mmCIF file of C-alpha atoms and ligand atoms in Angstrom:
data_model
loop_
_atom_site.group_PDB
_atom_site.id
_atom_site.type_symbol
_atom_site.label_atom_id
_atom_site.label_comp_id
_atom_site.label_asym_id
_atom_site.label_seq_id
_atom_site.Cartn_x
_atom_site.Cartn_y
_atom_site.Cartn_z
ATOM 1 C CA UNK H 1 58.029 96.842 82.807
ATOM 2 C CA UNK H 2 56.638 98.819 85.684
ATOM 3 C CA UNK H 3 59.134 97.060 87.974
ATOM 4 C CA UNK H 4 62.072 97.790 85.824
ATOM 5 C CA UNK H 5 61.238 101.673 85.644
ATOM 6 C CA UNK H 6 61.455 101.393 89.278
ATOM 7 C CA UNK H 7 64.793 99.610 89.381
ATOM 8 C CA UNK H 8 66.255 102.329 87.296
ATOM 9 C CA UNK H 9 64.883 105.173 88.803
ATOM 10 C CA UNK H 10 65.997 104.024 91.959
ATOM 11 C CA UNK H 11 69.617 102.986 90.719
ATOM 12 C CA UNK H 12 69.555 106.361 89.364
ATOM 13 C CA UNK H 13 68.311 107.948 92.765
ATOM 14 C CA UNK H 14 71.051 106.365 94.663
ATOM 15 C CA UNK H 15 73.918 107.611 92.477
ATOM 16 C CA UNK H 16 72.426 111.644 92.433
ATOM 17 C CA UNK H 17 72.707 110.418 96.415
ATOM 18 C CA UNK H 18 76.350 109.530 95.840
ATOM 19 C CA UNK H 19 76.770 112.326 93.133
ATOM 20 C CA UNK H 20 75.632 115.002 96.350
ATOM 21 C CA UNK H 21 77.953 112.689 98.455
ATOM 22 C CA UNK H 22 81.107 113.074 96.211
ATOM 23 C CA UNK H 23 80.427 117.127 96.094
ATOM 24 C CA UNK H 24 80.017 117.457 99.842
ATOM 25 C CA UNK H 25 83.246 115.257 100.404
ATOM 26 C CA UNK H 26 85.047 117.032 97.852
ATOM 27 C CA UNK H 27 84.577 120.657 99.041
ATOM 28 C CA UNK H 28 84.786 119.156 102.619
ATOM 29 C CA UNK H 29 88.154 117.784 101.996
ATOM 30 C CA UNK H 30 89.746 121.150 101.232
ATOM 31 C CA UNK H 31 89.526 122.295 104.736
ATOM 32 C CA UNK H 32 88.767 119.254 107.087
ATOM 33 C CA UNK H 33 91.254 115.861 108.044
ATOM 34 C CA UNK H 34 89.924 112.671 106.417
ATOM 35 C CA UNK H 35 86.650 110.990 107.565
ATOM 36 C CA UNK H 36 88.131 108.853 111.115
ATOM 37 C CA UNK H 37 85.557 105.911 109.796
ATOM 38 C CA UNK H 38 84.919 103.303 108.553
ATOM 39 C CA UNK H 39 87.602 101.505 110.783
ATOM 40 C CA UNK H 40 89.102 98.447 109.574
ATOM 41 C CA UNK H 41 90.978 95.709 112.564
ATOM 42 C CA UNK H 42 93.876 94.082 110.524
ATOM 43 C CA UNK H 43 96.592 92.139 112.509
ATOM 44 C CA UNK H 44 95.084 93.763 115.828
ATOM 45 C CA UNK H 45 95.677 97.269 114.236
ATOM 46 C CA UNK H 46 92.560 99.661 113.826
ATOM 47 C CA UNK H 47 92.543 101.342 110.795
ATOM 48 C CA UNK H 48 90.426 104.527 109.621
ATOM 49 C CA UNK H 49 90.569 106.883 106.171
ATOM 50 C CA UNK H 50 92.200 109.485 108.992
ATOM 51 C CA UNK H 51 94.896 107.324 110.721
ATOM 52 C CA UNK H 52 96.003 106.196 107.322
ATOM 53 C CA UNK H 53 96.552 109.406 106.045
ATOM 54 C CA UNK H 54 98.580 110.454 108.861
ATOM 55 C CA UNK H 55 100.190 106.778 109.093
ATOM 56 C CA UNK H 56 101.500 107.984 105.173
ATOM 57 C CA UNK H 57 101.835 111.638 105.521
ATOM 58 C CA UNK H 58 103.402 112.482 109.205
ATOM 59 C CA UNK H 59 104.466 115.596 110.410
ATOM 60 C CA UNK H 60 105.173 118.280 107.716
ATOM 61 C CA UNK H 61 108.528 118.071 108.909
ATOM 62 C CA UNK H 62 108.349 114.267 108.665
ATOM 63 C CA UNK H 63 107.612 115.341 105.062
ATOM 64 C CA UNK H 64 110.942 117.165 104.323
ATOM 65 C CA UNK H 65 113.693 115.760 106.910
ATOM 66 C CA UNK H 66 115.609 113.013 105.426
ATOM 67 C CA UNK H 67 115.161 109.416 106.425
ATOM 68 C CA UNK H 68 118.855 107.906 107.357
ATOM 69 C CA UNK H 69 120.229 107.036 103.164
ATOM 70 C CA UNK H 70 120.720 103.214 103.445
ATOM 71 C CA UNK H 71 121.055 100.122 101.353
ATOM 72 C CA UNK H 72 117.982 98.637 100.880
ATOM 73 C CA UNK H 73 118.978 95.208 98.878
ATOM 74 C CA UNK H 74 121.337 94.883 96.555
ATOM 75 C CA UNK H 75 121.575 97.874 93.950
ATOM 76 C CA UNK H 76 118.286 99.379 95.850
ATOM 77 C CA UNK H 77 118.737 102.372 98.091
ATOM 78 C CA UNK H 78 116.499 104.762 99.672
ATOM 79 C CA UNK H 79 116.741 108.155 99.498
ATOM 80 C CA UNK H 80 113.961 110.090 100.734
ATOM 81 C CA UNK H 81 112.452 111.810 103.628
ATOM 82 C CA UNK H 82 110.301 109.764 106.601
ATOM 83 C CA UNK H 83 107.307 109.537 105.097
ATOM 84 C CA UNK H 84 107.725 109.867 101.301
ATOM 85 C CA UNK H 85 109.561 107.407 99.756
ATOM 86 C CA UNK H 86 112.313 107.936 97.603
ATOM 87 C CA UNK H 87 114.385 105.127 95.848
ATOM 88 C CA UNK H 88 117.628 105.085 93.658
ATOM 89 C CA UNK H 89 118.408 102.082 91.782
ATOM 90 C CA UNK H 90 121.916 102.068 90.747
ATOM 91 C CA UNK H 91 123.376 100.886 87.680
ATOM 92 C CA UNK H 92 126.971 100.211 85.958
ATOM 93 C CA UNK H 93 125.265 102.992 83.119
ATOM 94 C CA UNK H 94 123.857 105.192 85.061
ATOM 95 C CA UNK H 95 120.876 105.535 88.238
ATOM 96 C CA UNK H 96 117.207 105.660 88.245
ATOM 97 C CA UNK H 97 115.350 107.563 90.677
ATOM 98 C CA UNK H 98 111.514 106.736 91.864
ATOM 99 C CA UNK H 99 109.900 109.550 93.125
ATOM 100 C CA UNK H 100 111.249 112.938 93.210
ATOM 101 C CA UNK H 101 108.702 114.098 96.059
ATOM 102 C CA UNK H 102 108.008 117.771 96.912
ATOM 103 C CA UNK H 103 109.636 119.949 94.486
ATOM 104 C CA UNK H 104 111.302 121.430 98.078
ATOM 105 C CA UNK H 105 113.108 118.049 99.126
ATOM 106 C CA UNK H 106 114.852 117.636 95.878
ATOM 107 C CA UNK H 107 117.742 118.987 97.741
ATOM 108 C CA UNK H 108 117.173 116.960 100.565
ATOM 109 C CA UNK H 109 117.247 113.841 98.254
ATOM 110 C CA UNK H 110 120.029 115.213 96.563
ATOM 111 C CA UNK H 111 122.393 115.239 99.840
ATOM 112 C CA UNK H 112 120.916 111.837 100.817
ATOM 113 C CA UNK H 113 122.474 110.427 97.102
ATOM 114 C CA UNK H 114 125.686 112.354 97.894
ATOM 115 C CA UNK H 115 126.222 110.460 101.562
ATOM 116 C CA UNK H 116 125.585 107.421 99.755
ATOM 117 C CA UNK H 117 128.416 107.903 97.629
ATOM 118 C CA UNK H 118 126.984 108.442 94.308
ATOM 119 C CA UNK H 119 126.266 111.416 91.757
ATOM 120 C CA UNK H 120 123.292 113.130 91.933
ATOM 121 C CA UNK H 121 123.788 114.082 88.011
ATOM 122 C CA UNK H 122 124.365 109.640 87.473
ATOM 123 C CA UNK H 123 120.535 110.285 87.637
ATOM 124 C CA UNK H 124 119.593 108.838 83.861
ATOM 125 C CA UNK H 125 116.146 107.924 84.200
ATOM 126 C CA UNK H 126 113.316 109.063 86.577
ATOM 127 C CA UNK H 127 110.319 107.540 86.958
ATOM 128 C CA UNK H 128 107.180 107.754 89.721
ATOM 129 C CA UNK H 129 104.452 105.908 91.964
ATOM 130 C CA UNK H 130 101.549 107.702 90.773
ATOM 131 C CA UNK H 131 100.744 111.689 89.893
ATOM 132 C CA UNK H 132 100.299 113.242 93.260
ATOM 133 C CA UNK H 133 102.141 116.293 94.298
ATOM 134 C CA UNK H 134 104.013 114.230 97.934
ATOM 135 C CA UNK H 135 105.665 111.717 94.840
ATOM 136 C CA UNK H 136 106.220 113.684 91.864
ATOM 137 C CA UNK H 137 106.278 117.329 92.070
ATOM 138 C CA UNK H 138 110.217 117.105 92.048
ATOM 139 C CA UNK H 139 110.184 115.729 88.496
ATOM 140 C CA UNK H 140 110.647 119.014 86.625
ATOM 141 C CA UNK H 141 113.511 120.352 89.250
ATOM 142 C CA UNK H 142 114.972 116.897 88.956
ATOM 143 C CA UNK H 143 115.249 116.912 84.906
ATOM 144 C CA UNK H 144 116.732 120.238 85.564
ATOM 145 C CA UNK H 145 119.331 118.931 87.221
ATOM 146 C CA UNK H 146 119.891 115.643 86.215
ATOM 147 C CA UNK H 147 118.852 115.739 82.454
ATOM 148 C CA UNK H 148 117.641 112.824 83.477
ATOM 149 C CA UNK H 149 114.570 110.967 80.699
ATOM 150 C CA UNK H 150 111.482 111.250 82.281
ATOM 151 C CA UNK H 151 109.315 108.155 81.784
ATOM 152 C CA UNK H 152 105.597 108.219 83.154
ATOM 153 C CA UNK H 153 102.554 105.804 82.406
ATOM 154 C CA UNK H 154 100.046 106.708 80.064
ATOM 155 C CA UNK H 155 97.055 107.055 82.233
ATOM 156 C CA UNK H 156 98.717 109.130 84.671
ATOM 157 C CA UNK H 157 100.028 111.799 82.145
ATOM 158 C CA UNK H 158 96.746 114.030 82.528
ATOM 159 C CA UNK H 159 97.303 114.104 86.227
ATOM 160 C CA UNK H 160 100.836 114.603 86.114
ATOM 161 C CA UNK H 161 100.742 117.819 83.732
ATOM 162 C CA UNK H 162 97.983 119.041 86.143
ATOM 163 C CA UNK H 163 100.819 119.720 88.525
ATOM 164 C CA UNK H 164 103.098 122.489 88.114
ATOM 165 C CA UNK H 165 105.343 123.771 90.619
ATOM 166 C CA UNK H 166 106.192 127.541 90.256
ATOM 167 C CA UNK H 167 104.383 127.156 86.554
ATOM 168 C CA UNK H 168 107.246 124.975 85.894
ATOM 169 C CA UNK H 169 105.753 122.067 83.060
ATOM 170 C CA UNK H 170 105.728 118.456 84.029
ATOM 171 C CA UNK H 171 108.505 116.816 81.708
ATOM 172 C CA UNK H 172 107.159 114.017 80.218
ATOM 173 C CA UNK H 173 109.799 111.955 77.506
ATOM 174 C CA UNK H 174 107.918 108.619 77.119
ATOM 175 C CA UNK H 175 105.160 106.913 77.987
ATOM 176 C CA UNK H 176 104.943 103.261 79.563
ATOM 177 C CA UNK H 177 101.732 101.005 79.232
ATOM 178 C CA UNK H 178 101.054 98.406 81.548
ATOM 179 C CA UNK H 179 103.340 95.490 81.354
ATOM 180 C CA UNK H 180 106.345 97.692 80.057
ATOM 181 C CA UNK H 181 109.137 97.787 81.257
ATOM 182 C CA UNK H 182 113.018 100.070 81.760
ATOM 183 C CA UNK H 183 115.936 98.870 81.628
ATOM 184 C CA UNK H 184 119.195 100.432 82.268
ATOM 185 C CA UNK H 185 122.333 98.944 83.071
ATOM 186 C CA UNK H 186 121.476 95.153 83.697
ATOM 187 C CA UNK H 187 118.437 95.963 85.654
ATOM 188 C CA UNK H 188 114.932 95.875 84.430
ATOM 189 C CA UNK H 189 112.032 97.328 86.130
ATOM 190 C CA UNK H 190 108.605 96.238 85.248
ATOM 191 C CA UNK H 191 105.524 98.515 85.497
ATOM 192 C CA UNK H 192 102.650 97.171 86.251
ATOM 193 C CA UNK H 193 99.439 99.691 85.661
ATOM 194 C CA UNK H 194 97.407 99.455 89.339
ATOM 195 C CA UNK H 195 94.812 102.268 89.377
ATOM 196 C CA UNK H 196 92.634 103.489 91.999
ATOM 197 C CA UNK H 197 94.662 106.068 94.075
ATOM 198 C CA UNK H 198 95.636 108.004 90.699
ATOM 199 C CA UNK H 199 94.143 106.143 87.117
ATOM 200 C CA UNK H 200 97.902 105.522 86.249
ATOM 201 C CA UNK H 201 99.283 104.191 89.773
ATOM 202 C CA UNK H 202 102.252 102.031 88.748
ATOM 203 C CA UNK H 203 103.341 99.354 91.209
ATOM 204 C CA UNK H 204 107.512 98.565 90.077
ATOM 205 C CA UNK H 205 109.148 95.057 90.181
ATOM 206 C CA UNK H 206 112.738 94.068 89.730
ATOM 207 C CA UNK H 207 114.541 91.381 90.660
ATOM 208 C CA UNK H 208 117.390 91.974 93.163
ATOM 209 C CA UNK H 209 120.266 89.555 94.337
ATOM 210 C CA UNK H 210 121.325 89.028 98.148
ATOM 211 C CA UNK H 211 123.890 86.208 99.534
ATOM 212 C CA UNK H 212 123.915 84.462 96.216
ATOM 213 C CA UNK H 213 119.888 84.608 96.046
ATOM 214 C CA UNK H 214 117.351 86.197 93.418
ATOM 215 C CA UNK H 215 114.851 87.951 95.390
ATOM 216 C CA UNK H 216 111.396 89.698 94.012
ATOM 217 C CA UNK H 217 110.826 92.816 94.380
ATOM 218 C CA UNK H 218 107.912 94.579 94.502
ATOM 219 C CA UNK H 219 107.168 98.612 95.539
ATOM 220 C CA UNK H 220 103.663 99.204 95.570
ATOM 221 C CA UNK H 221 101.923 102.044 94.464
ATOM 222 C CA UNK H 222 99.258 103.566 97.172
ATOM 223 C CA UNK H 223 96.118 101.718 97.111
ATOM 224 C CA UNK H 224 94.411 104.222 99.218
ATOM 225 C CA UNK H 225 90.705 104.668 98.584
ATOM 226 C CA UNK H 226 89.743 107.989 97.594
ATOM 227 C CA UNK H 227 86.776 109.507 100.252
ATOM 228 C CA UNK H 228 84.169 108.773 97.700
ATOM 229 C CA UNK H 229 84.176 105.877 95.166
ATOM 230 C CA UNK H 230 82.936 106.209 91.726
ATOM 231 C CA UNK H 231 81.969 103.011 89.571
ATOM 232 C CA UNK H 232 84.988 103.257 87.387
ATOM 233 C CA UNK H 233 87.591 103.877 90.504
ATOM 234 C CA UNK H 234 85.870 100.911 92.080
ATOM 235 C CA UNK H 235 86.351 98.542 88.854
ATOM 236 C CA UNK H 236 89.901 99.740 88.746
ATOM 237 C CA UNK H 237 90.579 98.509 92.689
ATOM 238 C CA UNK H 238 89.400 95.298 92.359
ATOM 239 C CA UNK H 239 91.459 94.900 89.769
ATOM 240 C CA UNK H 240 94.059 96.129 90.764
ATOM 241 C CA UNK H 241 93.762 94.313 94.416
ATOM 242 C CA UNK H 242 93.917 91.757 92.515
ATOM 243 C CA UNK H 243 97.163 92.377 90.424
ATOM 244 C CA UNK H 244 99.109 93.026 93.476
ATOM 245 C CA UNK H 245 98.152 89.967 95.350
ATOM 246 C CA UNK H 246 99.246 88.005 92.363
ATOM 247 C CA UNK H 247 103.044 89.397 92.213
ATOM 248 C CA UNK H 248 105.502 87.134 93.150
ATOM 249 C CA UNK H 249 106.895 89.410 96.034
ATOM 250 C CA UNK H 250 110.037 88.826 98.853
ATOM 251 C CA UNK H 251 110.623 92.602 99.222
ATOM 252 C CA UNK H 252 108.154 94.761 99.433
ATOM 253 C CA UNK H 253 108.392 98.522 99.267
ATOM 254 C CA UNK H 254 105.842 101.565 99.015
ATOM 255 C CA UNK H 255 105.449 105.652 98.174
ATOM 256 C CA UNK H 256 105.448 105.660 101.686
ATOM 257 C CA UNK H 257 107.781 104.113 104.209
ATOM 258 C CA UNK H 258 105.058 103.079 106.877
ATOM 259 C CA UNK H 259 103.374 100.849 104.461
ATOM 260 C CA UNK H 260 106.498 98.271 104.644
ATOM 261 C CA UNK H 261 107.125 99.476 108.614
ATOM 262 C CA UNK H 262 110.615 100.996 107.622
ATOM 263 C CA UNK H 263 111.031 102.168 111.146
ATOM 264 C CA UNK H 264 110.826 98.874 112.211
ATOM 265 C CA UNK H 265 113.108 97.505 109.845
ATOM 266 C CA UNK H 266 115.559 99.841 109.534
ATOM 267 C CA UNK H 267 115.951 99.559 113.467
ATOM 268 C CA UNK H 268 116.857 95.755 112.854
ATOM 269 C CA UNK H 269 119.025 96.844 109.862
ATOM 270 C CA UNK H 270 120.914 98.527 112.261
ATOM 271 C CA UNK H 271 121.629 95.325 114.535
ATOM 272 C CA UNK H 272 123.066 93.625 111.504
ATOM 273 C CA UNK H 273 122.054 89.389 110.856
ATOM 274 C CA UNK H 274 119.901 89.110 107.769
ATOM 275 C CA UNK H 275 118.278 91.080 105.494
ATOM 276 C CA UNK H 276 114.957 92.592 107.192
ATOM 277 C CA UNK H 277 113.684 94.127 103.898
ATOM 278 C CA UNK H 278 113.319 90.231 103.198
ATOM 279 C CA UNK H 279 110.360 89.564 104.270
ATOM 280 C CA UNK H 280 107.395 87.463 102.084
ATOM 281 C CA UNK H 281 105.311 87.464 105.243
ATOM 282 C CA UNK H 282 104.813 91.063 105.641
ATOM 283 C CA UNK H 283 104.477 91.384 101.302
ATOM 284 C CA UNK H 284 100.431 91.525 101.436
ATOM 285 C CA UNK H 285 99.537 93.727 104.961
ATOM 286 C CA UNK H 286 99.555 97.083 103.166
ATOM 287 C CA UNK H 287 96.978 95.386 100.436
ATOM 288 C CA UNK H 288 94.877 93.494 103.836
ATOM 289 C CA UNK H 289 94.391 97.072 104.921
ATOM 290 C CA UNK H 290 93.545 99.206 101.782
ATOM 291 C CA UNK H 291 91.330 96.362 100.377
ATOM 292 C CA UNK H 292 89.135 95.935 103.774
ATOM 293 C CA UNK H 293 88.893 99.819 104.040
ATOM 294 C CA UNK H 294 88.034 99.894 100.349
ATOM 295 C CA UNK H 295 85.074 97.527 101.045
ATOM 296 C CA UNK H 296 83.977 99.663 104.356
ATOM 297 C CA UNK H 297 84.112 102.962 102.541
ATOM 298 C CA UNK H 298 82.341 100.910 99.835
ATOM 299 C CA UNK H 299 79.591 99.529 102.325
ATOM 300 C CA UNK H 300 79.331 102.656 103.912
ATOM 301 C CA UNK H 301 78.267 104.777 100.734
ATOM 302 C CA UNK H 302 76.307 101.978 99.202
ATOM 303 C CA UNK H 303 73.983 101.910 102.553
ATOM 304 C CA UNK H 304 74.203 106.284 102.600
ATOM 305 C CA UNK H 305 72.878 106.184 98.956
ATOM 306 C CA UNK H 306 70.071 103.601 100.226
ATOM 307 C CA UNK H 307 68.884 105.535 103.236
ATOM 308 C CA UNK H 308 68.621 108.852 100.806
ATOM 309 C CA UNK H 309 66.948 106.800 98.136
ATOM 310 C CA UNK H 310 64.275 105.750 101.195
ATOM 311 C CA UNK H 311 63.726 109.295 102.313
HETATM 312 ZN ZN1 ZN V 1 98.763 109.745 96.578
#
């Protein structure tokens, strides 16, 4: 009895420790870079919270100038800056966009359709990664423009009417669940509910063809950890770690070009041969990283709420 009062006083000791944690990070994050540890070694590459963040994120120029438009795989294009993703899928009825971005490079985006050769107003449908501000403050502008049905999974809708560029309301016209899917066109994307980064991150598959092939494929959602984990955002990563390992995947994509190494790609796009987006191999590197720094953020608060509970 006397040794189970103890156990819960000290389980409840070391979450007031990670309770004074999550404050200190929070009102820490508002003016200072993300923490530069835990690092994490995948593939010879050191990782920390910091060098992903500006892996992702750039330059705030990176942020607005347009990435080169290109074909991606078959009816998959991207359209968005260097380092947020933007992707239209086009469609014999109409486009669908994923991720409008900043409100500010909805223009940007806009031209990048145009040089493509298609109508920015063939936009019917626009859906997002997840309810952050760098992939979906666009969405209102975009409806404005497009008319375009806004479609948005359930557990991000809280988040995604938090943000409101120039007081403008988040459009919202239906609501996905996990395992739902859109189709438009002959082309069905499947949204698969992977929480963590935002409690509605969606991670997209379709199926695309190339020389006569069907190809799977998959853009990912960020599974960046947050600076502090909470019990139910760490329940949510390992499941969704999990989810994303399991999809069948050939191409993968991501809210962010450096988690499928566009540069690098694109360059051998560019010296023709076949299809670099193709590439099973390099499918599950973005989840190596974000699952080992999940589990070193994870260590490292579990053993900072132990050395508190000692003192
Ligand atoms: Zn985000």
């Amino acid at each position: 009895m006397q040794r189970e009062f103890a156990f819960s006083l000290l389980a409840l000791f070391t979450w007031l420790a990670v309770l004074g944690l999550a404050v200190s990070v929070t009102r820490a994050q508002t003016s200072q870079p993300a923490p530069d540890h835990p690092a994490v070694t995948i593939n010879g590459r050191t990782y920390t919270p910091r060098s992903i963040l500006a892996r992702n994120m750039g330059s705030p120029e990176d942020q607005t100038t347009a990435f080169p438009p290109h074909k991606i795989i078959d009816n998959i294009y991207y359209v968005g800056t260097r380092t947020l993703s933007s992707f239209l899928v086009v469609t014999p009825q109409g486009n669908i966009l994923i991720d409008s971005t900043y409100e500010r490079n909805v223009p940007t985006i806009q031209k990048s359709v145009s040089q493509l050769g298609f109508k920015f107003s063939d936009i019917k449908i626009l859906l997002g990664s997840h309810a952050h501000a760098d992939h979906q403050e666009g969405d209102a502008l975009v409806k404005e423009l497009t008319g375009a049905q806004v479609i948005a999974m359930a557990e991000d809708i809280p988040a995604l009417q938090a943000i409101k560029p120039n007081g403008r309301e988040h459009p919202i016209n239906k609501t996905l669940h996990d395992g739902e899917s859109v189709t438009l066109g002959g082309t069905t994307l499947v949204a698969h509910l992977t929480p963590g980064h935002t409690r509605g991150c969606t991670t997209w598959t379709m199926q695309a063809q190339d020389g006569g092939k069907t190809y799977n494929v998959v853009i990912n959602c960020s599974l960046r950890s947050p600076a502090v984990l909470t019990p139910p955002i760490i329940d949510e990563f390992n499941r969704s770690f999990k989810l994303v390992r399991a999809l069948p995947c050939d191409v993968q994509l991501g809210d962010h070009p450096a988690q499928y190494n566009l540069q690098q790609k694109y360059a051998k796009l560019q010296n023709g041969g076949s299809n670099p987006f193709i590439d099973p191999a390099g499918c599950r590197v973005e989840v190596d990283i974000e699952e080992a720094m999940f589990h070193a953020i994870l260590d490292e608060q579990n053993s900072a709420g132990r050395s508190r509970t000692a003192k």
